[in-house]
CSV table of C-alpha atoms and ligand atoms in Angstrom, one decimal:
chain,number,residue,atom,x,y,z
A,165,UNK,CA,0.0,0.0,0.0
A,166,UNK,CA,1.4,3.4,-0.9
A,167,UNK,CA,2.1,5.4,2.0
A,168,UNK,CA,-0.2,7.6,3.5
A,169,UNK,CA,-3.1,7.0,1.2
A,170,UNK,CA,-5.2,5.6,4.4
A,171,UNK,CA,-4.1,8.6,6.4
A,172,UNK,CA,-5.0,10.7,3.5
A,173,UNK,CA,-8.2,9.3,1.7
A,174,UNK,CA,-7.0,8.3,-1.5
A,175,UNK,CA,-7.8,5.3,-2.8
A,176,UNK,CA,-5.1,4.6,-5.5
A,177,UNK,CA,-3.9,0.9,-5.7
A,178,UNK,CA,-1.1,0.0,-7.9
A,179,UNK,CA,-0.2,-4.3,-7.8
A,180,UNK,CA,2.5,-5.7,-8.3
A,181,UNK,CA,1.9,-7.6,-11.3
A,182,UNK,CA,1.5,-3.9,-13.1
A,183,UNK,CA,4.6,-3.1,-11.7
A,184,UNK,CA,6.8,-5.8,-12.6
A,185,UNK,CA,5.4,-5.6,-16.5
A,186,UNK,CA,6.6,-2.2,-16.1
A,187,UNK,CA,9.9,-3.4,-14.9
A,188,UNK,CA,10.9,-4.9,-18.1
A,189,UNK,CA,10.4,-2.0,-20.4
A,190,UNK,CA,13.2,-0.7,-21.7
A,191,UNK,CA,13.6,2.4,-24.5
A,192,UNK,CA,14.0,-0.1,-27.3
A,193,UNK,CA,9.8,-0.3,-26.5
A,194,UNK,CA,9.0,2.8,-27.1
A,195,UNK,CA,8.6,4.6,-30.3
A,196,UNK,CA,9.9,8.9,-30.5
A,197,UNK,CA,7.6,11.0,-30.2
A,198,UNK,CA,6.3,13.0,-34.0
A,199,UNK,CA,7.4,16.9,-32.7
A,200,UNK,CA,8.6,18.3,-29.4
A,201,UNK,CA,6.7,21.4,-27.9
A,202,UNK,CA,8.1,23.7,-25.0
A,203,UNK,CA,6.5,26.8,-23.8
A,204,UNK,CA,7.9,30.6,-22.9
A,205,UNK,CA,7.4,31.5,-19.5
A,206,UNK,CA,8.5,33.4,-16.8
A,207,UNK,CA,9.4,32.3,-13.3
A,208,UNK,CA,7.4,34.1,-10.5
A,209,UNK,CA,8.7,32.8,-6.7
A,210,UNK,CA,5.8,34.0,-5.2
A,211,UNK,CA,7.1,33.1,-1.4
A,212,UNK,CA,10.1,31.7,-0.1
A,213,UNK,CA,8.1,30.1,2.8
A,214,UNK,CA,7.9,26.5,3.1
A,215,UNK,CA,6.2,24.1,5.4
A,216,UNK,CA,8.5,21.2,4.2
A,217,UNK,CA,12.3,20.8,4.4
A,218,UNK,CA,13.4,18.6,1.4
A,219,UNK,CA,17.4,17.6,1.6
A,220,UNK,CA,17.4,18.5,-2.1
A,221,UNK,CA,16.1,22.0,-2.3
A,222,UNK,CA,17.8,25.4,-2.2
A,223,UNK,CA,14.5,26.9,-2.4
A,224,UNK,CA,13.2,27.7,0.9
A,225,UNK,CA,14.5,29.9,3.1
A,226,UNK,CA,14.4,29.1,7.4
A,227,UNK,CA,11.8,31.1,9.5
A,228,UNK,CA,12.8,34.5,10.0
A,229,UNK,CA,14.4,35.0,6.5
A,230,UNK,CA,11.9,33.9,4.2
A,231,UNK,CA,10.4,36.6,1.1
A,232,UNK,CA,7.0,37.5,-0.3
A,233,UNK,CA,6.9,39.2,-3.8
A,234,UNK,CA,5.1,42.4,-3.4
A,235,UNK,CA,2.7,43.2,-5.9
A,236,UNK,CA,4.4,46.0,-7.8
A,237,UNK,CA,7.0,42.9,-7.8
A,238,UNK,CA,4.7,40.7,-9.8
A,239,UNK,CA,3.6,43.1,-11.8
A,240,UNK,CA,6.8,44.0,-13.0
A,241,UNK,CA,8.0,40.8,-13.4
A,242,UNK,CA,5.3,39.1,-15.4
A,243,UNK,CA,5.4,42.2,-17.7
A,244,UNK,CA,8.4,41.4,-18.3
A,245,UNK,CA,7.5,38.4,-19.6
A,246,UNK,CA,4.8,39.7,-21.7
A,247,UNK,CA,7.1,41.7,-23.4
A,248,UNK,CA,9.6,39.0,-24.4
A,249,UNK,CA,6.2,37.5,-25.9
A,250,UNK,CA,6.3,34.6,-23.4
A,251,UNK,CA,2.8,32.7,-22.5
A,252,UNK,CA,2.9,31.6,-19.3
A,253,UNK,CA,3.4,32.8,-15.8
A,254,UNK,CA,4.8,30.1,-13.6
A,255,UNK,CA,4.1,30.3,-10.1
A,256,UNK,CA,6.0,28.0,-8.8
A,257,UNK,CA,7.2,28.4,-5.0
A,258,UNK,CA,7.2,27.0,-1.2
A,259,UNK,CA,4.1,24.9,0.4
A,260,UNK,CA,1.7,26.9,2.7
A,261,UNK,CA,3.6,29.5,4.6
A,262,UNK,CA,2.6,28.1,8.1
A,263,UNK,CA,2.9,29.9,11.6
A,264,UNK,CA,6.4,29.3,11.8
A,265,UNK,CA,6.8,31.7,9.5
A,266,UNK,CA,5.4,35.2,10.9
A,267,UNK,CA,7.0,37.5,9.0
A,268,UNK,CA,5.0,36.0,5.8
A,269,UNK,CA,1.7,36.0,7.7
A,270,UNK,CA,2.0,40.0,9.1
A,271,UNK,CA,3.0,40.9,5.5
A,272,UNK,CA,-0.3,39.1,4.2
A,273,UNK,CA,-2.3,40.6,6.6
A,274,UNK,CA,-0.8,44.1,6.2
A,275,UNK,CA,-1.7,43.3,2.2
A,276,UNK,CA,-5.2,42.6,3.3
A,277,UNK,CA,-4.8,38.8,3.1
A,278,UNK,CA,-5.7,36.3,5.0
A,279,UNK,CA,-3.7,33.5,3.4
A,280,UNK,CA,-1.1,32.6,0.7
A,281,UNK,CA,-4.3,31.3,-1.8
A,282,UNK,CA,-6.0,34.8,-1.9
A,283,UNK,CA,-2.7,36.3,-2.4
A,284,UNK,CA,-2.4,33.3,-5.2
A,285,UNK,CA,-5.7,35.0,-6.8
A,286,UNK,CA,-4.4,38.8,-6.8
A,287,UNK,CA,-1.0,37.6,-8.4
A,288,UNK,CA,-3.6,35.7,-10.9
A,289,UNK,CA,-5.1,38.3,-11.7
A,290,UNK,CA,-2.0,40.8,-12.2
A,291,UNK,CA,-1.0,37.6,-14.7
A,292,UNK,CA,-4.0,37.8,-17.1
A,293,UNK,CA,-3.9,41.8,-16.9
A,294,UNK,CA,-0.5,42.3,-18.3
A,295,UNK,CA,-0.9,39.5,-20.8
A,296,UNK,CA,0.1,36.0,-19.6
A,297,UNK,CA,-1.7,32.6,-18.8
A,298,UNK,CA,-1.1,31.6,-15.0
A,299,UNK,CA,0.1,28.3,-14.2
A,300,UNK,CA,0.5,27.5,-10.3
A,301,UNK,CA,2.4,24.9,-8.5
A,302,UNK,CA,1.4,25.9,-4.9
A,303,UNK,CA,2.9,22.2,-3.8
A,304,UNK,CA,-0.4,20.4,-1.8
A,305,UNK,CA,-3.5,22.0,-1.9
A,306,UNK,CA,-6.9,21.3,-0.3
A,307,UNK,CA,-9.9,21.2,-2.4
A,308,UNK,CA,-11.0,24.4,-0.7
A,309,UNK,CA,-7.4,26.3,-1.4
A,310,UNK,CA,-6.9,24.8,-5.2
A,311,UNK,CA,-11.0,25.5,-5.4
A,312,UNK,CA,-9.9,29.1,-4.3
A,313,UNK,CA,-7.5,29.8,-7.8
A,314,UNK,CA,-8.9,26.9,-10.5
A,315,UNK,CA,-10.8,29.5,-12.1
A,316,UNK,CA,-7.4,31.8,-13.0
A,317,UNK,CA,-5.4,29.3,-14.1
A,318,UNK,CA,-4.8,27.7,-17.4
A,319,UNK,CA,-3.3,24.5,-15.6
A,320,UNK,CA,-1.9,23.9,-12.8
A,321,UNK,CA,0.7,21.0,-11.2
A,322,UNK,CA,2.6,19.2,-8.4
A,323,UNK,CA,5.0,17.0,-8.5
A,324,UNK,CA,4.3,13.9,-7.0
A,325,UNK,CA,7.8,12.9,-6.9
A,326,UNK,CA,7.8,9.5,-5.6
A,327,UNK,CA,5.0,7.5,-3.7
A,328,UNK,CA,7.9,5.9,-1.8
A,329,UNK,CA,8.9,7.2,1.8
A,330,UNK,CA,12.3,9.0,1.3
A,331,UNK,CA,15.2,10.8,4.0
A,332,UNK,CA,15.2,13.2,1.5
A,333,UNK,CA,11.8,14.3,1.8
A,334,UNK,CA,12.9,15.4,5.7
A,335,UNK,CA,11.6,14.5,8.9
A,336,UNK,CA,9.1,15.4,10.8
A,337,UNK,CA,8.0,17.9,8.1
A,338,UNK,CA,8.2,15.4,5.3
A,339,UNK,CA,6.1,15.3,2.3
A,340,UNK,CA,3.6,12.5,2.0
A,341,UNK,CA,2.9,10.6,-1.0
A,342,UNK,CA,-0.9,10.1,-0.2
A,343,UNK,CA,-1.2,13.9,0.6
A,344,UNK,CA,0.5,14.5,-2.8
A,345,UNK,CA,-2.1,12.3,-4.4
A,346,UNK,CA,-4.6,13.8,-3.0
A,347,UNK,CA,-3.7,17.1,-4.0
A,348,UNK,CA,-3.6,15.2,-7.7
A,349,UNK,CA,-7.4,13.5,-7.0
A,350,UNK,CA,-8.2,17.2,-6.6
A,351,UNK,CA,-7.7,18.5,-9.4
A,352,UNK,CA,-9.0,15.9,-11.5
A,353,UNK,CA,-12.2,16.4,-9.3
A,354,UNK,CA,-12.3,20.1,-10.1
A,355,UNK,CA,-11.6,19.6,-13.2
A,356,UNK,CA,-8.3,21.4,-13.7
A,357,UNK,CA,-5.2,20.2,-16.7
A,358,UNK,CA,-2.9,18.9,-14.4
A,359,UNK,CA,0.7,18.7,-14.8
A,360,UNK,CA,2.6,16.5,-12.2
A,361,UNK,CA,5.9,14.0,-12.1
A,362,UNK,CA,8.5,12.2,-10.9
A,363,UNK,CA,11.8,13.5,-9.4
A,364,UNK,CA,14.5,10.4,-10.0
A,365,UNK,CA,17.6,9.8,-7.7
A,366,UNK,CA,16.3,10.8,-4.5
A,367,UNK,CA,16.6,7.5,-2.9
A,368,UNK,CA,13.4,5.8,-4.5
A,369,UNK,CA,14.3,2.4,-6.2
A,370,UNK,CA,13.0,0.6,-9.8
A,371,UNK,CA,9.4,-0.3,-8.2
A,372,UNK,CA,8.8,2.9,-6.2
A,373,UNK,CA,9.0,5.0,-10.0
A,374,UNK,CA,7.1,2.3,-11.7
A,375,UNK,CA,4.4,2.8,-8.6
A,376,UNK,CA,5.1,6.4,-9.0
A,377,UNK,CA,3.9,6.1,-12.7
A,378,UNK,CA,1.2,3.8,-12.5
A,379,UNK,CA,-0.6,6.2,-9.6
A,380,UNK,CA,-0.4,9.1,-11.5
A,381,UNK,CA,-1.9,7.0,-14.9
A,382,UNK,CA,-4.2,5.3,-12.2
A,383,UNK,CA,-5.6,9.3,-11.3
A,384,UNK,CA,-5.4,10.1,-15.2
A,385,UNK,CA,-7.6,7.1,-15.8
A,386,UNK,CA,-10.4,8.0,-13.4
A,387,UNK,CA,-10.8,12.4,-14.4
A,388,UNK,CA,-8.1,12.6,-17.3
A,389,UNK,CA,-7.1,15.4,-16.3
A,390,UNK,CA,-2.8,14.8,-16.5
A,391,UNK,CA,-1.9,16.7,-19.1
A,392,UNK,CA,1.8,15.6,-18.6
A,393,UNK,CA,4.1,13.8,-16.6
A,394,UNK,CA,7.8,15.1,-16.0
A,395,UNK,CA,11.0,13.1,-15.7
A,396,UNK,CA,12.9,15.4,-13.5
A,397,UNK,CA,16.5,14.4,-12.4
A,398,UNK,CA,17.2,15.8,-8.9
A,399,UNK,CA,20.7,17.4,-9.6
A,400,UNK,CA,23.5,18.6,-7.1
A,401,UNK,CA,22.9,22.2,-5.6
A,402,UNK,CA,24.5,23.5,-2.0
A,403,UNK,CA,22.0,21.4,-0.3
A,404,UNK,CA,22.0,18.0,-1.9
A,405,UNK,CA,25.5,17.1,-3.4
A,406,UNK,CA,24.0,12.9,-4.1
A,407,UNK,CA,24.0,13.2,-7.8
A,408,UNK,CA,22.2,13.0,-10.7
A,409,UNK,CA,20.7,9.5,-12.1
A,410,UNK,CA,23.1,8.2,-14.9
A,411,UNK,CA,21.7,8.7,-19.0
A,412,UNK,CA,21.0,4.9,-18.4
A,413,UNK,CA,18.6,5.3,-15.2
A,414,UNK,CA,16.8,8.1,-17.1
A,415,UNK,CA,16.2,6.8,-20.5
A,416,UNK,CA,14.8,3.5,-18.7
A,417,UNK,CA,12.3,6.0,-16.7
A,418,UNK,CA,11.1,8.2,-19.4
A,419,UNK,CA,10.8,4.3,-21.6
A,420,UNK,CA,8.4,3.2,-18.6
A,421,UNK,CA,6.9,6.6,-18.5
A,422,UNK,CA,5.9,6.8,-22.2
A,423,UNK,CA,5.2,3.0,-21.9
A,424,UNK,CA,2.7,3.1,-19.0
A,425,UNK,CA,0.8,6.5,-19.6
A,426,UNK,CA,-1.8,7.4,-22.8
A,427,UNK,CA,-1.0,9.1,-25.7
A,428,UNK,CA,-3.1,11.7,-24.5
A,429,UNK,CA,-0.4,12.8,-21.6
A,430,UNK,CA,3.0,14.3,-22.3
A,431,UNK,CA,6.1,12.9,-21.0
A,432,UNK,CA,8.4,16.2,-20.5
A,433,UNK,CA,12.5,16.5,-19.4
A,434,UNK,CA,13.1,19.7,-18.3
A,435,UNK,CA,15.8,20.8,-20.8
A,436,UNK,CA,17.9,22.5,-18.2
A,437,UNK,CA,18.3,19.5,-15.6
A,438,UNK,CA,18.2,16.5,-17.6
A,439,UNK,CA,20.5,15.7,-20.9
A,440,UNK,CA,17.3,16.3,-23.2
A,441,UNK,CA,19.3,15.2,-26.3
A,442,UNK,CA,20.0,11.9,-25.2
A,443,UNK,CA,16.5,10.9,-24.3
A,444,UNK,CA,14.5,12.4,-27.0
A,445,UNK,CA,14.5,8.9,-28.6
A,446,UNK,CA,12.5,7.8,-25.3
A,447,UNK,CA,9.0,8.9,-25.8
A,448,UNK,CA,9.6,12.6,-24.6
A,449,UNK,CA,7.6,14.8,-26.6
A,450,UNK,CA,7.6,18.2,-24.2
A,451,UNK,CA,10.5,20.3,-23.5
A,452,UNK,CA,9.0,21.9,-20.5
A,453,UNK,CA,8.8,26.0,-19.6
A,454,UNK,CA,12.0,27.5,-20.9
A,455,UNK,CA,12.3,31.7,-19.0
A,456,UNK,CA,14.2,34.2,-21.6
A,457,UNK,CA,13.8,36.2,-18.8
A,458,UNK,CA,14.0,34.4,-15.5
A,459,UNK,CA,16.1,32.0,-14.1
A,460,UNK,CA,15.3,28.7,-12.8
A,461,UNK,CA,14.4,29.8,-9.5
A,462,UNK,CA,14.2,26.2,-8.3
A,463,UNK,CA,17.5,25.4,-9.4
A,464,UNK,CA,19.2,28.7,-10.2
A,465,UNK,CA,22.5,27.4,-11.0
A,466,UNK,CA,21.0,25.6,-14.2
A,467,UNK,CA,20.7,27.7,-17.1
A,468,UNK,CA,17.9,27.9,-19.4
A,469,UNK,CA,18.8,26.5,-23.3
A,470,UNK,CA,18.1,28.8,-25.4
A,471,UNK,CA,15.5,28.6,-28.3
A,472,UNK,CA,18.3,27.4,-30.5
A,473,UNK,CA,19.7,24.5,-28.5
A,474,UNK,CA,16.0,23.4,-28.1
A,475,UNK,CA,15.7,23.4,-31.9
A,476,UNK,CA,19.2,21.5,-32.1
A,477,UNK,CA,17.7,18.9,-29.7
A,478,UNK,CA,14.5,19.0,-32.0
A,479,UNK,CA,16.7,18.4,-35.3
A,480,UNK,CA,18.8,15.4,-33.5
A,481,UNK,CA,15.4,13.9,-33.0
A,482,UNK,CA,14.4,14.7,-36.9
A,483,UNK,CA,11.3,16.6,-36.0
A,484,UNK,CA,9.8,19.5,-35.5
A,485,UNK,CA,9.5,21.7,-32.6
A,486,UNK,CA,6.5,23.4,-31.4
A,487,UNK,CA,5.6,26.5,-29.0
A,488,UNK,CA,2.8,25.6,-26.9
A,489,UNK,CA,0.9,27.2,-24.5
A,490,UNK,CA,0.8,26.2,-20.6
A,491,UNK,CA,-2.6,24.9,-21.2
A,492,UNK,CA,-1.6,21.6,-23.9
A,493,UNK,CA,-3.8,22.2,-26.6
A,494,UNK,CA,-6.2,18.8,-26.0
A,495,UNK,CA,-7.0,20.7,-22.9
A,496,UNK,CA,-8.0,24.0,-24.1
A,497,UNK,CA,-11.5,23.6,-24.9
A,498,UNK,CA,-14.5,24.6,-23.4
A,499,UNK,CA,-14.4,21.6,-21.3
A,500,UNK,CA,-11.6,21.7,-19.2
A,501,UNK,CA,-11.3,26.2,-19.6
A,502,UNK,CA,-12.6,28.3,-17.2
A,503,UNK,CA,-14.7,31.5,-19.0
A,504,UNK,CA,-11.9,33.7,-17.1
A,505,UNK,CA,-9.1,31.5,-19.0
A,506,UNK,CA,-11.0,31.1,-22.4
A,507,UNK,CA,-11.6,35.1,-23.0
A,508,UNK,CA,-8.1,35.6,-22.3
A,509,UNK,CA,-7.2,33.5,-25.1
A,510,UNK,CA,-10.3,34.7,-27.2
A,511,UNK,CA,-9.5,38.2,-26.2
A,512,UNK,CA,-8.8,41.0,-29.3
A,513,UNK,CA,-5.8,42.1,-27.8
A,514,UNK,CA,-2.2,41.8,-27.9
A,515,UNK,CA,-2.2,38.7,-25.4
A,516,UNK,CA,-5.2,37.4,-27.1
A,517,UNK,CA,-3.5,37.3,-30.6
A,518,UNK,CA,0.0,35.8,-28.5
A,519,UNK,CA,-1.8,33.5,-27.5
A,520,UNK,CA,-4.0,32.3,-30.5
A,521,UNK,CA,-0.7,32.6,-33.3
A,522,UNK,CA,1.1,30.0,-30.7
A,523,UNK,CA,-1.7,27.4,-30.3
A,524,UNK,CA,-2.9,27.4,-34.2
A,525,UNK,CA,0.9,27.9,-35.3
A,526,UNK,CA,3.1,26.4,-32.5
A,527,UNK,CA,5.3,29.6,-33.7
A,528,UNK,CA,5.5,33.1,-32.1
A,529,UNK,CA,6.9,36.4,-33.5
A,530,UNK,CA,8.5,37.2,-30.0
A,531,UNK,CA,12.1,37.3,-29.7
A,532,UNK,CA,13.8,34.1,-29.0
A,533,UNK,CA,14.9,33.4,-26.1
A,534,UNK,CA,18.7,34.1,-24.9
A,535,UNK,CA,21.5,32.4,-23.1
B,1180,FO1,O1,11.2,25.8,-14.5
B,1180,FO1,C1,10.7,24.9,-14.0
B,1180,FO1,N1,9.4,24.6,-14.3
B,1180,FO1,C2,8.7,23.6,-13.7
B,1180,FO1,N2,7.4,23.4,-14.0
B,1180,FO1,C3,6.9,24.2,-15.0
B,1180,FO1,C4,6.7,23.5,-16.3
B,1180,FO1,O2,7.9,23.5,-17.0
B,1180,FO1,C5,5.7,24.3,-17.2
B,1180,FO1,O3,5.1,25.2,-16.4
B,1180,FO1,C6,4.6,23.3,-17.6
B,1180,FO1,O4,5.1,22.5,-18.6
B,1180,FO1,C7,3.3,24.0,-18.0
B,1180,FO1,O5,3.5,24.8,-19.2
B,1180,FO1,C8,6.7,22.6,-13.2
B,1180,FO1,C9,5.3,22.7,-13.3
B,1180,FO1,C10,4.5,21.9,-12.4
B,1180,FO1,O6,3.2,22.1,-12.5
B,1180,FO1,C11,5.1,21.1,-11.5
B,1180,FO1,C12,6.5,21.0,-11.4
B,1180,FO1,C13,7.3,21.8,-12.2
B,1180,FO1,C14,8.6,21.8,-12.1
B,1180,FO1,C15,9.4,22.8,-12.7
B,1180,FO1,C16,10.7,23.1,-12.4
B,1180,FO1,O7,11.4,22.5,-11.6
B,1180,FO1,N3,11.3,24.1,-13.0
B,1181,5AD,C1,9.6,22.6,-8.8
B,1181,5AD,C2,10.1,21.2,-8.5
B,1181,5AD,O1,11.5,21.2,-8.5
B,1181,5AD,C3,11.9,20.0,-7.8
B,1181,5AD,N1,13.2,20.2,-7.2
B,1181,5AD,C4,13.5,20.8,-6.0
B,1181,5AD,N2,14.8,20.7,-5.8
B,1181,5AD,C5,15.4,20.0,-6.9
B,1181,5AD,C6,16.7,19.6,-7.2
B,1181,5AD,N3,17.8,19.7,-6.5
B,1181,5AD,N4,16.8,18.9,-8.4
B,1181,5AD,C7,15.8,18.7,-9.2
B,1181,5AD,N5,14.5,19.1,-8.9
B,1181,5AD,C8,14.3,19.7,-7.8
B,1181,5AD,C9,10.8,19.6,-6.9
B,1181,5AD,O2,10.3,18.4,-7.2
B,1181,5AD,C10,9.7,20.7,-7.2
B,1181,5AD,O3,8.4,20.1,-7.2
B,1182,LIG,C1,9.7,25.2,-5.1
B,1182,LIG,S1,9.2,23.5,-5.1
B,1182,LIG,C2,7.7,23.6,-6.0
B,1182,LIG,C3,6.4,23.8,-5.2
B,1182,LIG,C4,6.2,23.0,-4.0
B,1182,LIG,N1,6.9,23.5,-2.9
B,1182,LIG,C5,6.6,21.5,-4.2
B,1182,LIG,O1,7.6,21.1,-3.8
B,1182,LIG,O2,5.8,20.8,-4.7
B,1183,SF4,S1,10.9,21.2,-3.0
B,1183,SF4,FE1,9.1,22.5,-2.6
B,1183,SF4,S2,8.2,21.5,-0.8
B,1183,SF4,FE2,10.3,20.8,-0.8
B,1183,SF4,S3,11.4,22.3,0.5
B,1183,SF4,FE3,11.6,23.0,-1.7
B,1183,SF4,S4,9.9,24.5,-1.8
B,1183,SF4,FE4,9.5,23.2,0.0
């Protein structure tokens, strides 16, 4: 039984027949993916706060020293964006500031917040206004807190990282793999495109990534809402100095990953952690969010390829590559769109067009993006 899915709720089962098929796959079972897609974005780290302490994260910052982007901050930031002609604004950034952290909570307050969701919906809301299609990764949500932003958001993710119980996920503060599927079970319930994935070489083994993948296609199957799955190598940083998985270890996992999952989910490397050239071959066909003007604020020491090494990648592979927009395009339809989310892409404007030009013609007359 996967950890934590009792405590939490969820009722996903994987056996262990399904996992040992998924054992045996290997890249030769796969077939490459027709085109690659990636998509512009820029990176806002909304808060530093963070209620977890995962060995291999530089993000977070200890109580007392953690930051909250100020408005003017976001604004100025995601218009920024906008005007490189990116499409997405990813808020990616630390789990639920608890009360350890007061300094985030009296800044809040003094903003007229009463948590880090509403605050969520304002930054939203700046987003769409200056031209860009939110995407949150607020780590686990309740139903209440994702119900709170689903409506501002063109997709949204977690990373389930591993259904296995891991040092590196901390100690008493750990992450919990059925509070991570929960957050998952969520979305699909509110019916939200859902990006989530697995992080490799953080101490999991073989059958916790094939579990990994067969609960997130085991969530997928019930709402089909996983509009992809990423492959993300944990890499050295000046908290975690364990390693990278080998080219080996990752082209196996992305094999299983295209293997196990439908055609209708993406399997993505991030292009600036992972050696994306050497498992194109795989079954990737997603390049991830690529910033021309923000860095990885994850893993800031890992520079962003720019549009031309994508398109070298693209060319190894002998196909084409595709912009995209941070909601996949089997996803925007009425459907799965909010009306918020829709108009923004139907809108006459400048965004409106951006948008449009990059779902109908993977292509956008922006500036590409530099090293
Ligand atoms: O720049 C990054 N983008 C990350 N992204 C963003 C991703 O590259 C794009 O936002 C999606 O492909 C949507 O367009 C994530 C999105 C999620 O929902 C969940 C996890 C991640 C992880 C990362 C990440 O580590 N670095
Ligand atoms: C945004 C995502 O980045 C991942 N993340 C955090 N730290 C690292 C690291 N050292 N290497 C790779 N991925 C990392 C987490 O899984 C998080 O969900
Ligand atoms: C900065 S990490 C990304 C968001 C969240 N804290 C998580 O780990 O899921
Ligand atoms: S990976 Fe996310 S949850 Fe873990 S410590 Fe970093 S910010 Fe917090």
């Amino acid at each position: 039984m996967i950890p934590g899915t009792d405590e939490y709720g969820v009722d996903v089962t994987v056996s262990d027949e399904d996992i040992d098929r998924l054992l045996d796959v290997t890249p030769a079972d796969v077939d490459p993916a027709p085109e690659l897609s990636f998509c512009r974005n820029v990176f806002v780290p909304l808060t530093t706060a963070c209620r977890y302490t995962c060995t291999y994260c530089t993000y977070y910052d200890p109580p007392g020293q953690a930051t909250l982007m100020s408005p003017e901050e976001i604004r100025e930031t995601v218009r920024r964006g906008a005007d490189a002609g990116c499409t997405e604004a990813l808020f990616t950034f630390g789990d639920d500031p608890d009360d350890r952290y007061d300094e985030i909570h009296g800044q809040l307050e003094e903003w007229g917040h009463e948590s880090i969701h509403t605050y969520l919906r304002e930054a939203c809301e700046i987003a769409l206004e200056e031209g860009l299609l939110p995407h949150a990764n607020p780590g686990d949500q309740t139903r209440e807190q994702m119900g709170e932003v689903a409506d501002l958001n063109a997709s949204m993710g977690v990373m389930l990282e591993t259904t296995a119980e891991v040092q590196a996920h901390g100690g008493p503060r750990a992450k919990n793999p059925g509070q991570r599927l929960r957050t998952i079970r969520t979305a699909g319930e509110l019916d939200v495109p859902f990006t989530t994935g697995i992080l490799v070489g953080i101490g999991e083994d073989w059958a916790d990534r094939a579990e990994s993948l067969l609960a997130i296609r085991e969530l997928d199957e019930r709402y089909g809402h996983v509009q992809e799955v990423i492959v993300q190598p944990v890499v050295d940083n000046e908290r975690w100095h364990g390693g990278s998985p080998t080219v080996d270890t990752l082209r196996r996992t992305v094999a299983m990953a295209r293997h196990c999952l439908p055609e209708s989910v993406s399997v993505q490397v991030p292009p600036n952690l992972a050696p994306a050239r050497e498992v194109v071959d795989c079954g990737i066909d997603d390049l991830g969010g690529v910033s021309p003007v923000t860095v990885d604020h994850v893993n800031p020491d890992y520079e962003w390829p720019g549009l031309d090494e994508l398109q070298a990648v693209a060319d190894h592979a002998g196909v084409p590559l595709r912009e995209r927009l941070p909601v996949y395009d089997r996803y925007a339809t009425d459907e799965w769109l909010s009306d918020r989310i829709a108009d923004a892409i139907d809108a006459p404007d400048t965004a409106g067009e951006r948008f449009r030009t990059v779902r109908d013609h993977g292509t956008n007359p922006a500036s590409v993006p530099s090293d």
